[in-house]
Amino acid sequence: MKRLIITADDFGAARQVNDAVEAAHRGGVLTAASLMVAAPEAADAITRARRLPSLRVGLHLTLLQGRPALPPSAVPQLVNGAGVFPSNPAVLGTRLTASRAARRQLAAEITAQFAAFSDSGLTLDHCNAHLHFHLHPLVGRLIVLIGARFGLRAVRLRRRLAAAGLLVAERTFGLRWSGQMTGARLAGLIRQLPQGVSEIYLHPATATYPGAARGYRYAEELQALLAPEVIALCRDAALRLGGFGDFAPSGTPAAFPRAAVSA
């Protein structure tokens, strides 16, 4: 059977993102969202997620282009003078290579973000990182070691982590069209979906917002998730929607509410 996870990243970044996540789950095909626990509207995102029990929520670990969960004074090697993580992955990667203190602070910050998610009371469906920084070898190792203490079962785009017993989708779609996932593109991916577990991730929002990525077609991505053609394709009997936790290898996957794919 074809099994599909449709994820929205940057949950909590802004009300415009939170509005889109809720709308796309209630009235479209969105099945999961990745939460930025230290983002400006994280509390609002958590409130919405609590009233959407069929929405699978994971941690969108933020180590770039955002603020830490810990006080900036606790992670001075990871942030700039304004207390913000760098925008360039190479900058942070170089610091981690050169500084043992930076690596200790990284572990503390990752722990703090997992702990903040745990404190939300939400069930941890998965973990990925903003700008795919979980692909950094050190970050990936720490996600496994620290995430295990918080019940982590699934990650994105990191097959090496499958050896640690974590679920990794066999295919992940969205990188090439990041911020440009139109309805036609989303429908095309679903129409040609391979067997097994796949993830398609998007960045929906009702409108642009402070800190938004330049050139991203946020509203179009929301409309793609609500498109009648996409909804019809997701109703195919050979396709099953869910979150990572629904398709975890241990035990029988929980049934994902068909109501989440509405007319």
mmCIF file of C-alpha atoms in Angstrom:
data_model
loop_
_atom_site.group_PDB
_atom_site.id
_atom_site.type_symbol
_atom_site.label_atom_id
_atom_site.label_comp_id
_atom_site.label_asym_id
_atom_site.label_seq_id
_atom_site.Cartn_x
_atom_site.Cartn_y
_atom_site.Cartn_z
ATOM 1 C CA MET A 1 0.000 0.000 0.000
ATOM 2 C CA LYS A 2 1.065 3.583 -0.626
ATOM 3 C CA ARG A 3 1.395 5.441 2.670
ATOM 4 C CA LEU A 4 1.759 9.209 2.670
ATOM 5 C CA ILE A 5 2.686 11.818 5.261
ATOM 6 C CA ILE A 6 1.927 15.404 4.223
ATOM 7 C CA THR A 7 3.758 17.777 6.553
ATOM 8 C CA ALA A 8 3.761 21.523 7.105
ATOM 9 C CA ASP A 9 7.021 22.955 8.413
ATOM 10 C CA ASP A 10 7.498 26.102 10.547
ATOM 11 C CA PHE A 11 4.386 25.557 12.680
ATOM 12 C CA GLY A 12 4.494 28.323 15.287
ATOM 13 C CA ALA A 13 6.539 30.774 13.204
ATOM 14 C CA ALA A 14 3.586 33.143 12.751
ATOM 15 C CA ARG A 15 -0.201 33.290 13.033
ATOM 16 C CA GLN A 16 -0.353 33.137 9.242
ATOM 17 C CA VAL A 17 1.386 29.748 9.352
ATOM 18 C CA ASN A 18 -0.774 28.478 12.210
ATOM 19 C CA ASP A 19 -3.960 29.561 10.429
ATOM 20 C CA ALA A 20 -2.842 27.684 7.329
ATOM 21 C CA VAL A 21 -1.948 24.517 9.224
ATOM 22 C CA GLU A 22 -5.327 24.411 10.918
ATOM 23 C CA ALA A 23 -7.226 25.145 7.700
ATOM 24 C CA ALA A 24 -5.247 22.603 5.674
ATOM 25 C CA HIS A 25 -5.801 19.880 8.261
ATOM 26 C CA ARG A 26 -9.480 20.575 8.828
ATOM 27 C CA GLY A 27 -10.399 21.097 5.198
ATOM 28 C CA GLY A 28 -7.580 19.585 3.175
ATOM 29 C CA VAL A 29 -4.995 16.831 3.134
ATOM 30 C CA LEU A 30 -2.419 18.004 5.685
ATOM 31 C CA THR A 31 -1.665 15.218 8.155
ATOM 32 C CA ALA A 32 1.339 16.491 10.139
ATOM 33 C CA ALA A 33 3.120 19.650 11.230
ATOM 34 C CA SER A 34 6.594 20.377 12.565
ATOM 35 C CA LEU A 35 6.608 22.753 15.541
ATOM 36 C CA MET A 36 9.233 25.436 16.211
ATOM 37 C CA VAL A 37 9.025 25.468 20.014
ATOM 38 C CA ALA A 38 10.805 28.814 20.518
ATOM 39 C CA ALA A 39 9.111 30.652 17.648
ATOM 40 C CA PRO A 40 6.929 33.739 18.241
ATOM 41 C CA GLU A 41 3.601 31.917 17.861
ATOM 42 C CA ALA A 42 4.545 28.544 19.306
ATOM 43 C CA ALA A 43 2.031 28.857 22.154
ATOM 44 C CA ASP A 44 -0.761 29.540 19.671
ATOM 45 C CA ALA A 45 0.342 26.559 17.579
ATOM 46 C CA ILE A 46 0.272 24.286 20.629
ATOM 47 C CA THR A 47 -3.222 25.482 21.542
ATOM 48 C CA ARG A 48 -4.453 24.703 18.046
ATOM 49 C CA ALA A 49 -2.750 21.307 17.984
ATOM 50 C CA ARG A 50 -4.464 20.334 21.224
ATOM 51 C CA ARG A 51 -7.835 20.849 19.599
ATOM 52 C CA LEU A 52 -6.749 18.929 16.493
ATOM 53 C CA PRO A 53 -6.019 15.466 17.940
ATOM 54 C CA SER A 54 -5.722 13.891 14.479
ATOM 55 C CA LEU A 55 -2.916 16.297 13.493
ATOM 56 C CA ARG A 56 0.441 14.598 14.055
ATOM 57 C CA VAL A 57 2.953 17.092 15.445
ATOM 58 C CA GLY A 58 6.727 16.782 15.566
ATOM 59 C CA LEU A 59 9.659 18.962 16.552
ATOM 60 C CA HIS A 60 11.091 21.325 13.940
ATOM 61 C CA LEU A 61 14.474 21.674 15.616
ATOM 62 C CA THR A 62 15.635 25.242 15.072
ATOM 63 C CA LEU A 63 19.356 25.951 15.156
ATOM 64 C CA LEU A 64 19.423 28.449 12.283
ATOM 65 C CA GLN A 65 17.367 31.573 11.547
ATOM 66 C CA GLY A 66 15.636 31.676 14.896
ATOM 67 C CA ARG A 67 15.978 32.167 18.624
ATOM 68 C CA PRO A 68 17.075 29.473 21.083
ATOM 69 C CA ALA A 69 14.865 27.840 23.666
ATOM 70 C CA LEU A 70 17.594 28.493 26.239
ATOM 71 C CA PRO A 71 18.573 32.037 27.241
ATOM 72 C CA PRO A 72 21.099 33.383 24.706
ATOM 73 C CA SER A 73 23.591 33.747 27.540
ATOM 74 C CA ALA A 74 23.566 29.951 27.917
ATOM 75 C CA VAL A 75 24.495 29.346 24.259
ATOM 76 C CA PRO A 76 26.817 32.249 23.335
ATOM 77 C CA GLN A 77 28.762 30.135 20.827
ATOM 78 C CA LEU A 78 25.581 29.415 18.875
ATOM 79 C CA VAL A 79 24.048 32.896 18.587
ATOM 80 C CA ASN A 80 25.031 36.389 17.510
ATOM 81 C CA GLY A 81 24.987 39.568 19.583
ATOM 82 C CA ALA A 82 21.227 39.837 19.169
ATOM 83 C CA GLY A 83 20.738 36.357 20.598
ATOM 84 C CA VAL A 84 19.758 34.864 17.237
ATOM 85 C CA PHE A 85 21.114 31.775 15.486
ATOM 86 C CA PRO A 86 23.080 32.437 12.274
ATOM 87 C CA SER A 87 21.360 32.180 8.905
ATOM 88 C CA ASN A 88 24.231 30.414 7.177
ATOM 89 C CA PRO A 89 24.594 26.689 8.027
ATOM 90 C CA ALA A 90 28.315 26.841 7.219
ATOM 91 C CA VAL A 91 28.865 29.460 9.925
ATOM 92 C CA LEU A 92 27.350 27.286 12.636
ATOM 93 C CA GLY A 93 28.976 24.154 11.244
ATOM 94 C CA THR A 94 32.395 25.796 11.482
ATOM 95 C CA ARG A 95 31.792 26.821 15.076
ATOM 96 C CA LEU A 96 30.764 23.296 16.012
ATOM 97 C CA THR A 97 33.910 21.885 14.439
ATOM 98 C CA ALA A 98 36.212 24.380 16.119
ATOM 99 C CA SER A 99 34.730 24.685 19.593
ATOM 100 C CA ARG A 100 34.078 22.052 22.232
ATOM 101 C CA ALA A 101 32.044 24.638 24.132
ATOM 102 C CA ALA A 102 29.835 25.126 21.078
ATOM 103 C CA ARG A 103 29.227 21.386 20.897
ATOM 104 C CA ARG A 104 28.251 21.270 24.583
ATOM 105 C CA GLN A 105 25.901 24.200 24.054
ATOM 106 C CA LEU A 106 24.421 22.494 21.010
ATOM 107 C CA ALA A 107 23.563 19.418 23.075
ATOM 108 C CA ALA A 108 22.016 21.609 25.766
ATOM 109 C CA GLU A 109 19.932 23.534 23.234
ATOM 110 C CA ILE A 110 18.681 20.412 21.475
ATOM 111 C CA THR A 111 17.735 18.987 24.872
ATOM 112 C CA ALA A 112 15.889 22.201 25.733
ATOM 113 C CA GLN A 113 13.887 22.097 22.523
ATOM 114 C CA PHE A 114 12.890 18.460 23.034
ATOM 115 C CA ALA A 115 11.964 19.299 26.627
ATOM 116 C CA ALA A 116 9.855 22.266 25.518
ATOM 117 C CA PHE A 117 7.993 20.022 23.123
ATOM 118 C CA SER A 118 7.464 17.479 25.886
ATOM 119 C CA ASP A 119 6.135 20.212 28.175
ATOM 120 C CA SER A 120 3.486 21.036 25.557
ATOM 121 C CA GLY A 121 1.765 17.739 26.282
ATOM 122 C CA LEU A 122 1.649 16.881 22.588
ATOM 123 C CA THR A 123 2.668 13.438 21.369
ATOM 124 C CA LEU A 124 6.017 13.609 19.564
ATOM 125 C CA ASP A 125 5.417 12.278 16.050
ATOM 126 C CA HIS A 126 8.807 13.039 14.472
ATOM 127 C CA CYS A 127 11.787 15.381 14.401
ATOM 128 C CA ASN A 128 13.410 17.325 11.596
ATOM 129 C CA ALA A 129 15.419 20.535 11.579
ATOM 130 C CA HIS A 130 14.961 23.950 10.044
ATOM 131 C CA LEU A 131 16.929 24.187 6.775
ATOM 132 C CA HIS A 132 17.574 20.430 7.090
ATOM 133 C CA PHE A 133 20.364 21.006 9.613
ATOM 134 C CA HIS A 134 19.634 17.568 11.079
ATOM 135 C CA LEU A 135 21.761 16.299 8.178
ATOM 136 C CA HIS A 136 24.842 17.643 9.963
ATOM 137 C CA PRO A 137 26.485 14.501 11.441
ATOM 138 C CA LEU A 138 26.788 15.903 14.953
ATOM 139 C CA VAL A 139 23.225 17.205 14.994
ATOM 140 C CA GLY A 140 21.978 13.861 13.708
ATOM 141 C CA ARG A 141 23.798 11.938 16.443
ATOM 142 C CA LEU A 142 22.470 14.248 19.136
ATOM 143 C CA ILE A 143 18.929 13.926 17.817
ATOM 144 C CA VAL A 144 19.194 10.144 18.243
ATOM 145 C CA LEU A 145 20.795 10.271 21.691
ATOM 146 C CA ILE A 146 18.651 13.044 23.127
ATOM 147 C CA GLY A 147 15.470 12.226 21.249
ATOM 148 C CA ALA A 148 15.435 8.708 22.685
ATOM 149 C CA ARG A 149 14.825 10.211 26.132
ATOM 150 C CA PHE A 150 11.719 11.937 24.794
ATOM 151 C CA GLY A 151 10.221 9.047 22.841
ATOM 152 C CA LEU A 152 11.449 10.010 19.372
ATOM 153 C CA ARG A 153 10.464 7.428 16.749
ATOM 154 C CA ALA A 154 10.890 9.099 13.359
ATOM 155 C CA VAL A 155 13.067 11.569 11.471
ATOM 156 C CA ARG A 156 13.199 13.091 7.986
ATOM 157 C CA LEU A 157 15.752 12.500 5.244
ATOM 158 C CA ARG A 158 18.326 10.594 7.283
ATOM 159 C CA ARG A 159 18.530 6.934 6.367
ATOM 160 C CA ARG A 160 21.553 6.415 8.611
ATOM 161 C CA LEU A 161 19.283 7.079 11.577
ATOM 162 C CA ALA A 162 17.116 4.119 10.602
ATOM 163 C CA ALA A 163 19.876 1.970 12.082
ATOM 164 C CA ALA A 164 18.993 3.535 15.429
ATOM 165 C CA GLY A 165 15.485 2.128 15.117
ATOM 166 C CA LEU A 166 13.904 5.367 13.905
ATOM 167 C CA LEU A 167 11.360 5.446 11.113
ATOM 168 C CA VAL A 168 12.579 7.275 8.024
ATOM 169 C CA ALA A 169 10.265 7.730 5.031
ATOM 170 C CA GLU A 170 11.519 5.774 2.046
ATOM 171 C CA ARG A 171 11.131 8.897 -0.085
ATOM 172 C CA THR A 172 10.800 12.564 0.816
ATOM 173 C CA PHE A 173 9.491 15.118 -1.663
ATOM 174 C CA GLY A 174 9.592 18.895 -1.406
ATOM 175 C CA LEU A 175 13.204 20.014 -1.491
ATOM 176 C CA ARG A 176 13.314 20.863 -5.188
ATOM 177 C CA TRP A 177 10.037 22.806 -4.967
ATOM 178 C CA SER A 178 10.524 24.230 -1.478
ATOM 179 C CA GLY A 179 8.164 27.175 -1.199
ATOM 180 C CA GLN A 180 6.852 26.501 -4.709
ATOM 181 C CA MET A 181 4.558 23.486 -4.191
ATOM 182 C CA THR A 182 1.606 24.370 -6.380
ATOM 183 C CA GLY A 183 -1.564 22.345 -6.612
ATOM 184 C CA ALA A 184 -0.472 20.878 -9.950
ATOM 185 C CA ARG A 185 2.862 19.787 -8.514
ATOM 186 C CA LEU A 186 1.329 18.281 -5.395
ATOM 187 C CA ALA A 187 -1.281 16.427 -7.442
ATOM 188 C CA GLY A 188 1.421 15.152 -9.798
ATOM 189 C CA LEU A 189 3.479 13.778 -6.910
ATOM 190 C CA ILE A 190 0.503 12.034 -5.348
ATOM 191 C CA ARG A 191 -0.583 10.599 -8.703
ATOM 192 C CA GLN A 192 2.852 9.023 -9.227
ATOM 193 C CA LEU A 193 3.520 8.074 -5.622
ATOM 194 C CA PRO A 194 5.567 4.866 -5.189
ATOM 195 C CA GLN A 195 4.688 2.023 -2.863
ATOM 196 C CA GLY A 196 5.847 2.335 0.737
ATOM 197 C CA VAL A 197 6.077 5.324 3.075
ATOM 198 C CA SER A 198 6.582 8.740 1.484
ATOM 199 C CA GLU A 199 6.608 12.245 2.924
ATOM 200 C CA ILE A 200 5.721 15.456 1.097
ATOM 201 C CA TYR A 201 6.521 18.608 3.030
ATOM 202 C CA LEU A 202 5.318 22.133 2.375
ATOM 203 C CA HIS A 203 5.398 25.624 3.896
ATOM 204 C CA PRO A 204 1.792 26.831 3.845
ATOM 205 C CA ALA A 205 0.708 30.198 5.228
ATOM 206 C CA THR A 206 -2.272 32.443 4.627
ATOM 207 C CA ALA A 207 0.088 35.290 3.683
ATOM 208 C CA THR A 208 3.699 36.348 4.009
ATOM 209 C CA TYR A 209 4.890 37.259 7.508
ATOM 210 C CA PRO A 210 7.906 38.790 9.310
ATOM 211 C CA GLY A 211 10.858 36.464 8.848
ATOM 212 C CA ALA A 212 9.295 34.669 5.898
ATOM 213 C CA ALA A 213 11.551 33.321 3.168
ATOM 214 C CA ARG A 214 11.849 35.525 0.141
ATOM 215 C CA GLY A 215 10.046 34.209 -2.925
ATOM 216 C CA TYR A 216 8.070 31.499 -1.137
ATOM 217 C CA ARG A 217 4.520 31.127 -2.477
ATOM 218 C CA TYR A 218 2.981 30.469 0.917
ATOM 219 C CA ALA A 219 -0.657 31.068 0.026
ATOM 220 C CA GLU A 220 -0.366 28.912 -3.093
ATOM 221 C CA GLU A 221 0.985 26.061 -0.993
ATOM 222 C CA LEU A 222 -2.036 26.385 1.298
ATOM 223 C CA GLN A 223 -4.357 26.319 -1.688
ATOM 224 C CA ALA A 224 -2.564 23.205 -2.960
ATOM 225 C CA LEU A 225 -3.436 21.402 0.261
ATOM 226 C CA LEU A 226 -7.076 22.428 -0.150
ATOM 227 C CA ALA A 227 -7.363 21.749 -3.886
ATOM 228 C CA PRO A 228 -10.308 19.473 -4.853
ATOM 229 C CA GLU A 229 -8.096 17.486 -7.234
ATOM 230 C CA VAL A 230 -5.575 16.793 -4.459
ATOM 231 C CA ILE A 231 -8.306 15.816 -2.011
ATOM 232 C CA ALA A 232 -9.810 13.428 -4.566
ATOM 233 C CA LEU A 233 -6.431 11.777 -5.192
ATOM 234 C CA CYS A 234 -5.934 11.266 -1.459
ATOM 235 C CA ARG A 235 -9.211 9.379 -1.248
ATOM 236 C CA ASP A 236 -7.822 6.564 -3.390
ATOM 237 C CA ALA A 237 -8.378 3.256 -1.619
ATOM 238 C CA ALA A 238 -4.763 2.269 -2.359
ATOM 239 C CA LEU A 239 -3.434 5.304 -0.498
ATOM 240 C CA ARG A 240 -3.314 5.756 3.244
ATOM 241 C CA LEU A 241 -2.605 9.085 4.928
ATOM 242 C CA GLY A 242 -1.082 9.579 8.354
ATOM 243 C CA GLY A 243 1.807 10.830 10.407
ATOM 244 C CA PHE A 244 5.114 9.103 11.041
ATOM 245 C CA GLY A 245 3.756 7.502 14.176
ATOM 246 C CA ASP A 246 0.932 5.896 12.228
ATOM 247 C CA PHE A 247 3.441 4.040 10.076
ATOM 248 C CA ALA A 248 6.055 3.157 12.679
ATOM 249 C CA PRO A 249 7.174 -0.481 12.295
ATOM 250 C CA SER A 250 6.396 -1.522 15.853
ATOM 251 C CA GLY A 251 2.774 -2.466 16.267
ATOM 252 C CA THR A 252 -0.163 -1.894 13.981
ATOM 253 C CA PRO A 253 -0.457 1.648 12.627
ATOM 254 C CA ALA A 254 -3.342 3.576 14.101
ATOM 255 C CA ALA A 255 -6.095 4.450 11.680
ATOM 256 C CA PHE A 256 -5.828 8.015 10.431
ATOM 257 C CA PRO A 257 -9.229 9.755 10.506
ATOM 258 C CA ARG A 258 -10.631 10.007 6.988
ATOM 259 C CA ALA A 259 -12.388 13.190 8.136
ATOM 260 C CA ALA A 260 -9.046 14.916 7.811
ATOM 261 C CA VAL A 261 -9.461 14.574 4.035
ATOM 262 C CA SER A 262 -12.647 16.544 3.608
ATOM 263 C CA ALA A 263 -14.659 17.591 0.605
#
